[in-house]
């Protein structure tokens, strides 16, 4: 558990599942330009979090200092060939601009290094300029782009990666 600036960053547990689902749903609803609007598109977020945690990855929740109110979350998903994916980085829309996304991302980068990964990759829709700016400031570089047709929309997706070694 890591505490900083009156917040607690720790792996999510089963007791956090309902808050995780609710924040994920709310975050998607408030980001109309994001890739997916249906919270079940990739399956249940807590089930995915458990899968990451059980397979050389993690899902961290950022909680208010009372350790009860989920403010944001993000994960590391194992890929192949010493690669991992930074995924599902969401901060409650009312908490944007406070550095919470950066705090989660930096911790996930450190965790990926500690887990032995050499490259951390991610993807983000091109309309999410704040997220893209954060990832660039953290050292991620663009490796490609692709337009996906999903759920009745076309999503220009940027792929990025960070070398950890």
Tab-separated table of N, CA and C in Angstrom:
chain	number	residue	atom	x	y	z
A	1	UNK	N	0.859	-1.179	0.000
A	1	UNK	CA	0.000	0.000	0.000
A	1	UNK	C	0.897	1.232	0.000
A	2	UNK	N	0.622	2.156	-0.881
A	2	UNK	CA	1.413	3.377	-1.016
A	2	UNK	C	0.509	4.565	-0.728
A	3	UNK	N	0.893	5.402	0.216
A	3	UNK	CA	0.103	6.590	0.522
A	3	UNK	C	0.872	7.823	0.080
A	4	UNK	N	0.145	8.779	-0.459
A	4	UNK	CA	0.746	10.025	-0.918
A	4	UNK	C	-0.370	11.035	-1.121
A	5	UNK	N	-0.135	12.270	-0.716
A	5	UNK	CA	-1.095	13.353	-0.942
A	5	UNK	C	-2.517	12.996	-0.503
A	6	UNK	N	-2.625	12.398	0.667
A	6	UNK	CA	-3.929	12.052	1.247
A	6	UNK	C	-4.705	11.032	0.429
A	7	UNK	N	-4.026	10.199	-0.313
A	7	UNK	CA	-4.664	9.104	-1.026
A	7	UNK	C	-3.892	7.818	-0.760
A	8	UNK	N	-4.561	6.709	-0.966
A	8	UNK	CA	-3.964	5.388	-0.774
A	8	UNK	C	-4.061	4.647	-2.097
A	9	UNK	N	-2.950	4.106	-2.543
A	9	UNK	CA	-2.904	3.331	-3.773
A	9	UNK	C	-2.554	1.899	-3.397
A	10	UNK	N	-3.471	0.978	-3.701
A	10	UNK	CA	-3.276	-0.419	-3.320
A	10	UNK	C	-4.002	-1.325	-4.305
A	11	UNK	N	-3.617	-2.604	-4.337
A	11	UNK	CA	-4.345	-3.535	-5.201
A	11	UNK	C	-5.820	-3.601	-4.811
A	12	UNK	N	-6.682	-3.685	-5.810
A	12	UNK	CA	-8.106	-3.817	-5.527
A	12	UNK	C	-8.375	-5.227	-5.020
A	13	UNK	N	-9.400	-5.338	-4.195
A	13	UNK	CA	-9.798	-6.620	-3.631
A	13	UNK	C	-11.277	-6.841	-3.928
A	14	UNK	N	-11.767	-7.991	-3.554
A	14	UNK	CA	-13.171	-8.317	-3.792
A	14	UNK	C	-14.112	-7.321	-3.116
A	15	UNK	N	-13.707	-6.776	-1.982
A	15	UNK	CA	-14.564	-5.791	-1.307
A	15	UNK	C	-14.671	-4.487	-2.089
A	16	UNK	N	-13.778	-4.275	-3.051
A	16	UNK	CA	-13.803	-3.073	-3.886
A	16	UNK	C	-14.579	-3.278	-5.191
A	17	UNK	N	-15.048	-4.490	-5.451
A	17	UNK	CA	-15.617	-4.838	-6.757
A	17	UNK	C	-16.777	-3.933	-7.160
A	18	UNK	N	-17.703	-3.670	-6.262
A	18	UNK	CA	-18.862	-2.838	-6.626
A	18	UNK	C	-18.446	-1.412	-6.957
A	19	UNK	N	-17.519	-0.845	-6.174
A	19	UNK	CA	-17.040	0.508	-6.477
A	19	UNK	C	-16.277	0.540	-7.793
A	20	UNK	N	-15.494	-0.499	-8.059
A	20	UNK	CA	-14.737	-0.587	-9.303
A	20	UNK	C	-15.694	-0.605	-10.490
A	21	UNK	N	-16.722	-1.422	-10.415
A	21	UNK	CA	-17.709	-1.493	-11.495
A	21	UNK	C	-18.424	-0.150	-11.683
A	22	UNK	N	-18.813	0.472	-10.577
A	22	UNK	CA	-19.554	1.739	-10.652
A	22	UNK	C	-18.685	2.846	-11.241
A	23	UNK	N	-17.431	2.950	-10.814
A	23	UNK	CA	-16.555	3.994	-11.333
A	23	UNK	C	-16.236	3.747	-12.804
A	24	UNK	N	-16.024	2.508	-13.182
A	24	UNK	CA	-15.765	2.182	-14.582
A	24	UNK	C	-16.953	2.600	-15.449
A	25	UNK	N	-18.140	2.240	-15.032
A	25	UNK	CA	-19.369	2.592	-15.775
A	25	UNK	C	-19.501	4.118	-15.890
A	26	UNK	N	-19.311	4.811	-14.782
A	26	UNK	CA	-19.450	6.273	-14.766
A	26	UNK	C	-18.391	6.929	-15.647
A	27	UNK	N	-17.168	6.443	-15.552
A	27	UNK	CA	-16.068	7.007	-16.333
A	27	UNK	C	-16.328	6.841	-17.831
A	28	UNK	N	-16.826	5.690	-18.229
A	28	UNK	CA	-17.135	5.475	-19.644
A	28	UNK	C	-18.254	6.399	-20.108
A	29	UNK	N	-19.272	6.554	-19.282
A	29	UNK	CA	-20.394	7.430	-19.642
A	29	UNK	C	-19.948	8.873	-19.818
A	30	UNK	N	-18.982	9.314	-19.020
A	30	UNK	CA	-18.519	10.701	-19.065
A	30	UNK	C	-17.471	10.939	-20.142
A	31	UNK	N	-17.047	9.884	-20.824
A	31	UNK	CA	-16.036	10.013	-21.871
A	31	UNK	C	-16.624	9.529	-23.190
A	32	UNK	N	-17.465	10.355	-23.773
A	32	UNK	CA	-18.154	9.984	-25.014
A	32	UNK	C	-17.189	9.765	-26.173
A	33	UNK	N	-15.975	10.308	-26.081
A	33	UNK	CA	-14.997	10.144	-27.151
A	33	UNK	C	-14.124	8.915	-26.959
A	34	UNK	N	-14.320	8.188	-25.873
A	34	UNK	CA	-13.510	7.006	-25.607
A	34	UNK	C	-13.872	5.853	-26.519
A	35	UNK	N	-13.084	4.810	-26.460
A	35	UNK	CA	-13.205	3.674	-27.366
A	35	UNK	C	-14.486	2.878	-27.144
A	36	UNK	N	-14.839	2.613	-25.929
A	36	UNK	CA	-15.974	1.753	-25.634
A	36	UNK	C	-16.886	2.452	-24.642
A	37	UNK	N	-18.162	2.417	-24.897
A	37	UNK	CA	-19.123	3.019	-23.969
A	37	UNK	C	-19.861	1.968	-23.146
A	38	UNK	N	-19.824	0.734	-23.573
A	38	UNK	CA	-20.504	-0.355	-22.877
A	38	UNK	C	-19.547	-0.972	-21.863
A	39	UNK	N	-19.838	-0.868	-20.556
A	39	UNK	CA	-18.909	-1.394	-19.559
A	39	UNK	C	-18.724	-2.910	-19.615
A	40	UNK	N	-19.610	-3.616	-20.289
A	40	UNK	CA	-19.486	-5.073	-20.395
A	40	UNK	C	-18.802	-5.513	-21.688
A	41	UNK	N	-18.373	-4.550	-22.513
A	41	UNK	CA	-17.784	-4.873	-23.817
A	41	UNK	C	-16.618	-5.854	-23.679
A	42	UNK	N	-15.739	-5.625	-22.718
A	42	UNK	CA	-14.573	-6.482	-22.490
A	42	UNK	C	-14.808	-7.450	-21.339
A	43	UNK	N	-16.029	-7.533	-20.848
A	43	UNK	CA	-16.314	-8.376	-19.688
A	43	UNK	C	-16.267	-7.553	-18.403
A	44	UNK	N	-16.616	-8.175	-17.327
A	44	UNK	CA	-16.675	-7.518	-16.026
A	44	UNK	C	-15.307	-6.973	-15.607
A	45	UNK	N	-15.252	-5.716	-15.212
A	45	UNK	CA	-13.983	-5.067	-14.856
A	45	UNK	C	-13.315	-5.732	-13.651
A	46	UNK	N	-14.090	-6.173	-12.676
A	46	UNK	CA	-13.456	-6.828	-11.527
A	46	UNK	C	-12.903	-8.196	-11.913
A	47	UNK	N	-13.590	-8.920	-12.774
A	47	UNK	CA	-13.081	-10.205	-13.248
A	47	UNK	C	-11.774	-9.999	-14.003
A	48	UNK	N	-11.717	-8.941	-14.823
A	48	UNK	CA	-10.463	-8.630	-15.530
A	48	UNK	C	-9.366	-8.282	-14.533
A	49	UNK	N	-9.698	-7.469	-13.519
A	49	UNK	CA	-8.711	-7.085	-12.504
A	49	UNK	C	-8.139	-8.320	-11.817
A	50	UNK	N	-9.002	-9.246	-11.449
A	50	UNK	CA	-8.544	-10.477	-10.802
A	50	UNK	C	-7.640	-11.273	-11.734
A	51	UNK	N	-7.999	-11.297	-13.009
A	51	UNK	CA	-7.167	-11.997	-13.987
A	51	UNK	C	-5.783	-11.386	-14.096
A	52	UNK	N	-5.710	-10.068	-14.103
A	52	UNK	CA	-4.393	-9.410	-14.149
A	52	UNK	C	-3.580	-9.801	-12.922
A	53	UNK	N	-4.212	-9.710	-11.751
A	53	UNK	CA	-3.520	-9.973	-10.495
A	53	UNK	C	-3.055	-11.421	-10.381
A	54	UNK	N	-3.774	-12.340	-11.003
A	54	UNK	CA	-3.412	-13.756	-10.934
A	54	UNK	C	-2.469	-14.182	-12.046
A	55	UNK	N	-2.040	-13.232	-12.891
A	55	UNK	CA	-1.214	-13.583	-14.039
A	55	UNK	C	-0.091	-12.567	-14.238
A	56	UNK	N	0.715	-12.355	-13.190
A	56	UNK	CA	1.887	-11.480	-13.228
A	56	UNK	C	1.548	-10.043	-13.620
A	57	UNK	N	0.418	-9.558	-13.136
A	57	UNK	CA	0.008	-8.179	-13.362
A	57	UNK	C	-0.614	-7.626	-12.096
A	58	UNK	N	-1.347	-6.537	-12.243
A	58	UNK	CA	-1.988	-5.927	-11.082
A	58	UNK	C	-3.141	-5.042	-11.522
A	59	UNK	N	-3.979	-4.711	-10.585
A	59	UNK	CA	-4.994	-3.663	-10.748
A	59	UNK	C	-4.967	-2.880	-9.448
A	60	UNK	N	-4.551	-1.638	-9.545
A	60	UNK	CA	-4.446	-0.778	-8.375
A	60	UNK	C	-5.641	0.152	-8.299
A	61	UNK	N	-6.123	0.346	-7.097
A	61	UNK	CA	-7.172	1.315	-6.842
A	61	UNK	C	-6.601	2.484	-6.071
A	62	UNK	N	-7.004	3.684	-6.434
A	62	UNK	CA	-6.608	4.896	-5.725
A	62	UNK	C	-7.793	5.309	-4.855
A	63	UNK	N	-7.575	5.320	-3.559
A	63	UNK	CA	-8.638	5.577	-2.599
A	63	UNK	C	-8.370	6.859	-1.831
A	64	UNK	N	-9.454	7.525	-1.436
A	64	UNK	CA	-9.323	8.664	-0.528
A	64	UNK	C	-8.674	8.150	0.755
A	65	UNK	N	-8.137	9.043	1.547
A	65	UNK	CA	-7.374	8.624	2.717
A	65	UNK	C	-8.191	7.827	3.731
A	66	UNK	N	-9.511	7.766	3.570
A	66	UNK	CA	-10.317	6.909	4.437
A	66	UNK	C	-10.275	5.455	3.982
A	67	UNK	N	-9.609	5.162	2.848
A	67	UNK	CA	-9.467	3.845	2.259
A	67	UNK	C	-10.812	3.210	1.909
A	68	UNK	N	-11.830	4.042	1.727
A	68	UNK	CA	-13.151	3.520	1.387
A	68	UNK	C	-13.695	4.070	0.078
A	69	UNK	N	-13.238	5.233	-0.348
A	69	UNK	CA	-13.794	5.885	-1.526
A	69	UNK	C	-12.831	5.757	-2.698
A	70	UNK	N	-13.241	5.012	-3.724
A	70	UNK	CA	-12.407	4.792	-4.904
A	70	UNK	C	-12.419	6.038	-5.782
A	71	UNK	N	-11.232	6.581	-6.050
A	71	UNK	CA	-11.079	7.780	-6.882
A	71	UNK	C	-10.607	7.454	-8.291
A	72	UNK	N	-9.949	6.328	-8.449
A	72	UNK	CA	-9.414	5.947	-9.739
A	72	UNK	C	-8.797	4.571	-9.672
A	73	UNK	N	-8.380	4.069	-10.833
A	73	UNK	CA	-7.744	2.756	-10.870
A	73	UNK	C	-6.985	2.596	-12.176
A	74	UNK	N	-6.129	1.605	-12.208
A	74	UNK	CA	-5.385	1.271	-13.413
A	74	UNK	C	-4.724	-0.068	-13.252
A	75	UNK	N	-4.407	-0.710	-14.384
A	75	UNK	CA	-3.865	-2.054	-14.311
A	75	UNK	C	-2.680	-2.306	-15.211
A	76	UNK	N	-2.056	-3.440	-14.941
A	76	UNK	CA	-1.004	-3.994	-15.786
A	76	UNK	C	-1.455	-5.389	-16.169
A	77	UNK	N	-1.474	-5.626	-17.468
A	77	UNK	CA	-1.881	-6.920	-18.008
A	77	UNK	C	-0.687	-7.553	-18.707
A	78	UNK	N	-0.385	-8.792	-18.355
A	78	UNK	CA	0.715	-9.506	-18.988
A	78	UNK	C	0.404	-9.723	-20.462
A	79	UNK	N	1.396	-9.462	-21.300
A	79	UNK	CA	1.294	-9.763	-22.730
A	79	UNK	C	2.267	-10.906	-23.008
A	80	UNK	N	3.066	-10.807	-24.059
A	80	UNK	CA	4.037	-11.845	-24.369
A	80	UNK	C	5.409	-11.208	-24.556
A	81	UNK	N	6.448	-12.064	-24.535
A	81	UNK	CA	7.828	-11.619	-24.803
A	81	UNK	C	8.259	-10.455	-23.928
A	82	UNK	N	8.105	-10.591	-22.623
A	82	UNK	CA	8.535	-9.572	-21.653
A	82	UNK	C	7.827	-8.237	-21.833
A	83	UNK	N	6.603	-8.276	-22.338
A	83	UNK	CA	5.787	-7.079	-22.548
A	83	UNK	C	4.572	-7.129	-21.630
A	84	UNK	N	4.144	-5.953	-21.218
A	84	UNK	CA	2.906	-5.818	-20.455
A	84	UNK	C	2.139	-4.633	-21.026
A	85	UNK	N	0.865	-4.569	-20.696
A	85	UNK	CA	0.013	-3.469	-21.151
A	85	UNK	C	-0.472	-2.670	-19.950
A	86	UNK	N	-0.274	-1.372	-20.001
A	86	UNK	CA	-0.911	-0.473	-19.041
A	86	UNK	C	-2.342	-0.302	-19.543
A	87	UNK	N	-3.309	-0.674	-18.726
A	87	UNK	CA	-4.682	-0.677	-19.211
A	87	UNK	C	-5.664	-0.214	-18.136
A	88	UNK	N	-6.825	0.158	-18.607
A	88	UNK	CA	-7.933	0.529	-17.727
A	88	UNK	C	-7.578	1.648	-16.760
A	89	UNK	N	-6.842	2.644	-17.216
A	89	UNK	CA	-6.537	3.779	-16.349
A	89	UNK	C	-7.720	4.738	-16.385
A	90	UNK	N	-8.398	4.841	-15.260
A	90	UNK	CA	-9.577	5.697	-15.127
A	90	UNK	C	-9.491	6.465	-13.820
A	91	UNK	N	-9.797	7.742	-13.888
A	91	UNK	CA	-9.910	8.585	-12.701
A	91	UNK	C	-11.302	9.201	-12.729
A	92	UNK	N	-11.944	9.212	-11.586
A	92	UNK	CA	-13.293	9.795	-11.508
A	92	UNK	C	-13.259	11.185	-12.141
A	93	UNK	N	-14.197	11.489	-13.046
A	93	UNK	CA	-14.178	12.789	-13.724
A	93	UNK	C	-14.135	13.995	-12.778
A	94	UNK	N	-14.706	13.886	-11.599
A	94	UNK	CA	-14.649	14.998	-10.646
A	94	UNK	C	-13.283	15.137	-9.985
A	95	UNK	N	-12.394	14.175	-10.238
A	95	UNK	CA	-11.054	14.202	-9.642
A	95	UNK	C	-9.969	14.513	-10.672
A	96	UNK	N	-10.371	14.815	-11.904
A	96	UNK	CA	-9.382	15.142	-12.942
A	96	UNK	C	-8.615	16.405	-12.562
A	97	UNK	N	-7.376	16.489	-13.022
A	97	UNK	CA	-6.559	17.676	-12.811
A	97	UNK	C	-5.829	17.714	-11.484
A	98	UNK	N	-5.898	16.658	-10.711
A	98	UNK	CA	-5.251	16.620	-9.397
A	98	UNK	C	-3.974	15.781	-9.385
A	99	UNK	N	-3.594	15.260	-10.538
A	99	UNK	CA	-2.386	14.445	-10.627
A	99	UNK	C	-2.596	12.983	-10.280
A	100	UNK	N	-3.840	12.569	-10.094
A	100	UNK	CA	-4.111	11.187	-9.707
A	100	UNK	C	-3.786	10.204	-10.829
A	101	UNK	N	-4.109	10.554	-12.065
A	101	UNK	CA	-3.782	9.675	-13.185
A	101	UNK	C	-2.278	9.470	-13.299
A	102	UNK	N	-1.529	10.541	-13.131
A	102	UNK	CA	-0.067	10.456	-13.174
A	102	UNK	C	0.453	9.580	-12.046
A	103	UNK	N	-0.098	9.756	-10.851
A	103	UNK	CA	0.317	8.966	-9.691
A	103	UNK	C	0.075	7.472	-9.944
A	104	UNK	N	-1.091	7.132	-10.456
A	104	UNK	CA	-1.390	5.728	-10.755
A	104	UNK	C	-0.440	5.217	-11.839
A	105	UNK	N	-0.283	5.970	-12.923
A	105	UNK	CA	0.558	5.531	-14.041
A	105	UNK	C	2.007	5.338	-13.612
A	106	UNK	N	2.561	6.269	-12.849
A	106	UNK	CA	3.954	6.130	-12.390
A	106	UNK	C	4.131	4.891	-11.516
A	107	UNK	N	3.172	4.630	-10.662
A	107	UNK	CA	3.247	3.443	-9.810
A	107	UNK	C	3.149	2.176	-10.653
A	108	UNK	N	2.277	2.179	-11.658
A	108	UNK	CA	2.162	1.013	-12.530
A	108	UNK	C	3.440	0.794	-13.337
A	109	UNK	N	4.079	1.871	-13.769
A	109	UNK	CA	5.364	1.750	-14.471
A	109	UNK	C	6.400	1.107	-13.558
A	110	UNK	N	6.490	1.578	-12.314
A	110	UNK	CA	7.418	0.978	-11.348
A	110	UNK	C	7.087	-0.491	-11.107
A	111	UNK	N	5.797	-0.794	-10.967
A	111	UNK	CA	5.383	-2.182	-10.746
A	111	UNK	C	5.754	-3.061	-11.930
A	112	UNK	N	5.584	-2.547	-13.155
A	112	UNK	CA	5.936	-3.324	-14.344
A	112	UNK	C	7.426	-3.654	-14.350
A	113	UNK	N	8.242	-2.692	-13.973
A	113	UNK	CA	9.694	-2.943	-13.871
A	113	UNK	C	9.967	-4.032	-12.832
A	114	UNK	N	9.344	-3.901	-11.661
A	114	UNK	CA	9.551	-4.871	-10.580
A	114	UNK	C	9.077	-6.265	-10.981
A	115	UNK	N	8.067	-6.346	-11.823
A	115	UNK	CA	7.563	-7.632	-12.296
A	115	UNK	C	8.427	-8.219	-13.414
A	116	UNK	N	9.436	-7.463	-13.854
A	116	UNK	CA	10.391	-7.976	-14.827
A	116	UNK	C	10.071	-7.688	-16.280
A	117	UNK	N	9.098	-6.831	-16.538
A	117	UNK	CA	8.772	-6.514	-17.922
A	117	UNK	C	9.799	-5.552	-18.493
A	118	UNK	N	10.021	-5.662	-19.807
A	118	UNK	CA	10.963	-4.787	-20.503
A	118	UNK	C	10.260	-3.673	-21.254
A	119	UNK	N	9.039	-3.933	-21.707
A	119	UNK	CA	8.274	-2.945	-22.469
A	119	UNK	C	6.862	-2.877	-21.916
A	120	UNK	N	6.385	-1.656	-21.726
A	120	UNK	CA	5.015	-1.417	-21.298
A	120	UNK	C	4.302	-0.723	-22.447
A	121	UNK	N	3.231	-1.327	-22.931
A	121	UNK	CA	2.496	-0.770	-24.058
A	121	UNK	C	1.119	-0.316	-23.607
A	122	UNK	N	0.468	0.469	-24.451
A	122	UNK	CA	-0.899	0.905	-24.183
A	122	UNK	C	-1.532	1.343	-25.485
A	123	UNK	N	-2.827	1.527	-25.438
A	123	UNK	CA	-3.525	2.153	-26.563
A	123	UNK	C	-4.550	3.132	-26.000
A	124	UNK	N	-4.803	4.169	-26.782
A	124	UNK	CA	-5.692	5.245	-26.356
A	124	UNK	C	-6.324	5.850	-27.603
A	125	UNK	N	-7.580	6.257	-27.500
A	125	UNK	CA	-8.203	6.886	-28.660
A	125	UNK	C	-7.596	8.271	-28.870
A	126	UNK	N	-7.468	8.646	-30.135
A	126	UNK	CA	-6.808	9.898	-30.504
A	126	UNK	C	-7.531	11.121	-29.956
A	127	UNK	N	-8.800	10.988	-29.597
A	127	UNK	CA	-9.566	12.122	-29.063
A	127	UNK	C	-9.242	12.407	-27.596
A	128	UNK	N	-8.534	11.515	-26.931
A	128	UNK	CA	-8.236	11.685	-25.514
A	128	UNK	C	-6.901	12.417	-25.337
A	129	UNK	N	-6.919	13.691	-25.664
A	129	UNK	CA	-5.677	14.474	-25.703
A	129	UNK	C	-5.001	14.590	-24.335
A	130	UNK	N	-5.757	14.699	-23.260
A	130	UNK	CA	-5.137	14.799	-21.926
A	130	UNK	C	-4.380	13.518	-21.596
A	131	UNK	N	-4.978	12.374	-21.884
A	131	UNK	CA	-4.310	11.097	-21.616
A	131	UNK	C	-3.061	10.944	-22.485
A	132	UNK	N	-3.170	11.307	-23.745
A	132	UNK	CA	-2.020	11.207	-24.656
A	132	UNK	C	-0.885	12.094	-24.159
A	133	UNK	N	-1.221	13.299	-23.733
A	133	UNK	CA	-0.199	14.199	-23.190
A	133	UNK	C	0.478	13.617	-21.963
A	134	UNK	N	-0.303	13.028	-21.076
A	134	UNK	CA	0.270	12.397	-19.885
A	134	UNK	C	1.225	11.281	-20.289
A	135	UNK	N	0.792	10.418	-21.174
A	135	UNK	CA	1.635	9.290	-21.562
A	135	UNK	C	2.927	9.774	-22.228
A	136	UNK	N	2.846	10.813	-23.034
A	136	UNK	CA	4.063	11.354	-23.656
A	136	UNK	C	5.002	11.937	-22.594
A	137	UNK	N	4.443	12.660	-21.629
A	137	UNK	CA	5.276	13.223	-20.550
A	137	UNK	C	5.943	12.127	-19.725
A	138	UNK	N	5.323	10.964	-19.652
A	138	UNK	CA	5.880	9.844	-18.900
A	138	UNK	C	6.889	9.046	-19.722
A	139	UNK	N	7.075	9.428	-20.986
A	139	UNK	CA	8.094	8.791	-21.813
A	139	UNK	C	7.587	7.802	-22.840
A	140	UNK	N	6.294	7.602	-22.937
A	140	UNK	CA	5.739	6.710	-23.945
A	140	UNK	C	5.885	7.350	-25.324
A	141	UNK	N	6.165	6.526	-26.331
A	141	UNK	CA	6.246	7.021	-27.699
A	141	UNK	C	5.253	6.250	-28.568
A	142	UNK	N	4.762	6.929	-29.581
A	142	UNK	CA	3.774	6.336	-30.472
A	142	UNK	C	4.433	5.291	-31.352
A	143	UNK	N	3.767	4.143	-31.467
A	143	UNK	CA	4.295	3.054	-32.291
A	143	UNK	C	3.382	2.706	-33.462
A	144	UNK	N	2.179	3.264	-33.485
A	144	UNK	CA	1.271	2.974	-34.579
A	144	UNK	C	-0.114	3.521	-34.325
A	145	UNK	N	-0.937	3.414	-35.350
A	145	UNK	CA	-2.335	3.869	-35.271
A	145	UNK	C	-3.201	2.919	-36.057
A	146	UNK	N	-4.436	2.814	-35.623
A	146	UNK	CA	-5.404	1.999	-36.340
A	146	UNK	C	-6.800	2.515	-36.029
A	147	UNK	N	-7.659	2.503	-37.032
A	147	UNK	CA	-9.056	2.878	-36.832
A	147	UNK	C	-9.860	1.603	-36.645
A	148	UNK	N	-10.603	1.547	-35.536
A	148	UNK	CA	-11.472	0.409	-35.240
A	148	UNK	C	-12.916	0.826	-35.396
A	149	UNK	N	-13.732	-0.045	-35.969
A	149	UNK	CA	-15.174	0.159	-36.044
A	149	UNK	C	-15.805	-0.732	-34.983
A	150	UNK	N	-16.276	-0.105	-33.910
A	150	UNK	CA	-16.808	-0.826	-32.760
A	150	UNK	C	-18.058	-0.116	-32.266
A	151	UNK	N	-19.055	-0.884	-31.908
A	151	UNK	CA	-20.287	-0.346	-31.319
A	151	UNK	C	-20.861	0.817	-32.131
A	152	UNK	N	-20.811	0.714	-33.439
A	152	UNK	CA	-21.395	1.739	-34.292
A	152	UNK	C	-20.559	2.985	-34.474
A	153	UNK	N	-19.332	2.985	-33.996
A	153	UNK	CA	-18.466	4.153	-34.158
A	153	UNK	C	-17.108	3.762	-34.708
A	154	UNK	N	-16.401	4.751	-35.237
A	154	UNK	CA	-15.037	4.560	-35.710
A	154	UNK	C	-14.102	5.259	-34.741
A	155	UNK	N	-13.091	4.524	-34.266
A	155	UNK	CA	-12.207	5.041	-33.232
A	155	UNK	C	-10.762	5.003	-33.700
A	156	UNK	N	-10.196	6.183	-33.886
A	156	UNK	CA	-8.795	6.328	-34.253
A	156	UNK	C	-7.992	6.042	-32.990
A	157	UNK	N	-7.250	4.961	-32.997
A	157	UNK	CA	-6.552	4.487	-31.809
A	157	UNK	C	-5.050	4.619	-31.987
A	158	UNK	N	-4.416	5.188	-30.983
A	158	UNK	CA	-2.962	5.373	-30.974
A	158	UNK	C	-2.355	4.303	-30.075
A	159	UNK	N	-1.325	3.644	-30.577
A	159	UNK	CA	-0.575	2.655	-29.793
A	159	UNK	C	0.733	3.306	-29.347
A	160	UNK	N	1.095	3.078	-28.079
A	160	UNK	CA	2.294	3.679	-27.515
A	160	UNK	C	3.029	2.632	-26.697
A	161	UNK	N	4.323	2.879	-26.473
A	161	UNK	CA	5.071	1.985	-25.589
A	161	UNK	C	6.194	2.742	-24.894
A	162	UNK	N	6.613	2.139	-23.804
A	162	UNK	CA	7.695	2.679	-22.982
A	162	UNK	C	8.676	1.539	-22.709
A	163	UNK	N	9.959	1.771	-23.014
A	163	UNK	CA	10.986	0.788	-22.708
A	163	UNK	C	11.377	0.949	-21.246
A	164	UNK	N	11.316	-0.134	-20.502
A	164	UNK	CA	11.522	-0.089	-19.053
A	164	UNK	C	12.949	-0.405	-18.647
A	165	UNK	N	13.764	-0.909	-19.562
A	165	UNK	CA	15.141	-1.282	-19.205
A	165	UNK	C	16.130	-0.288	-19.737
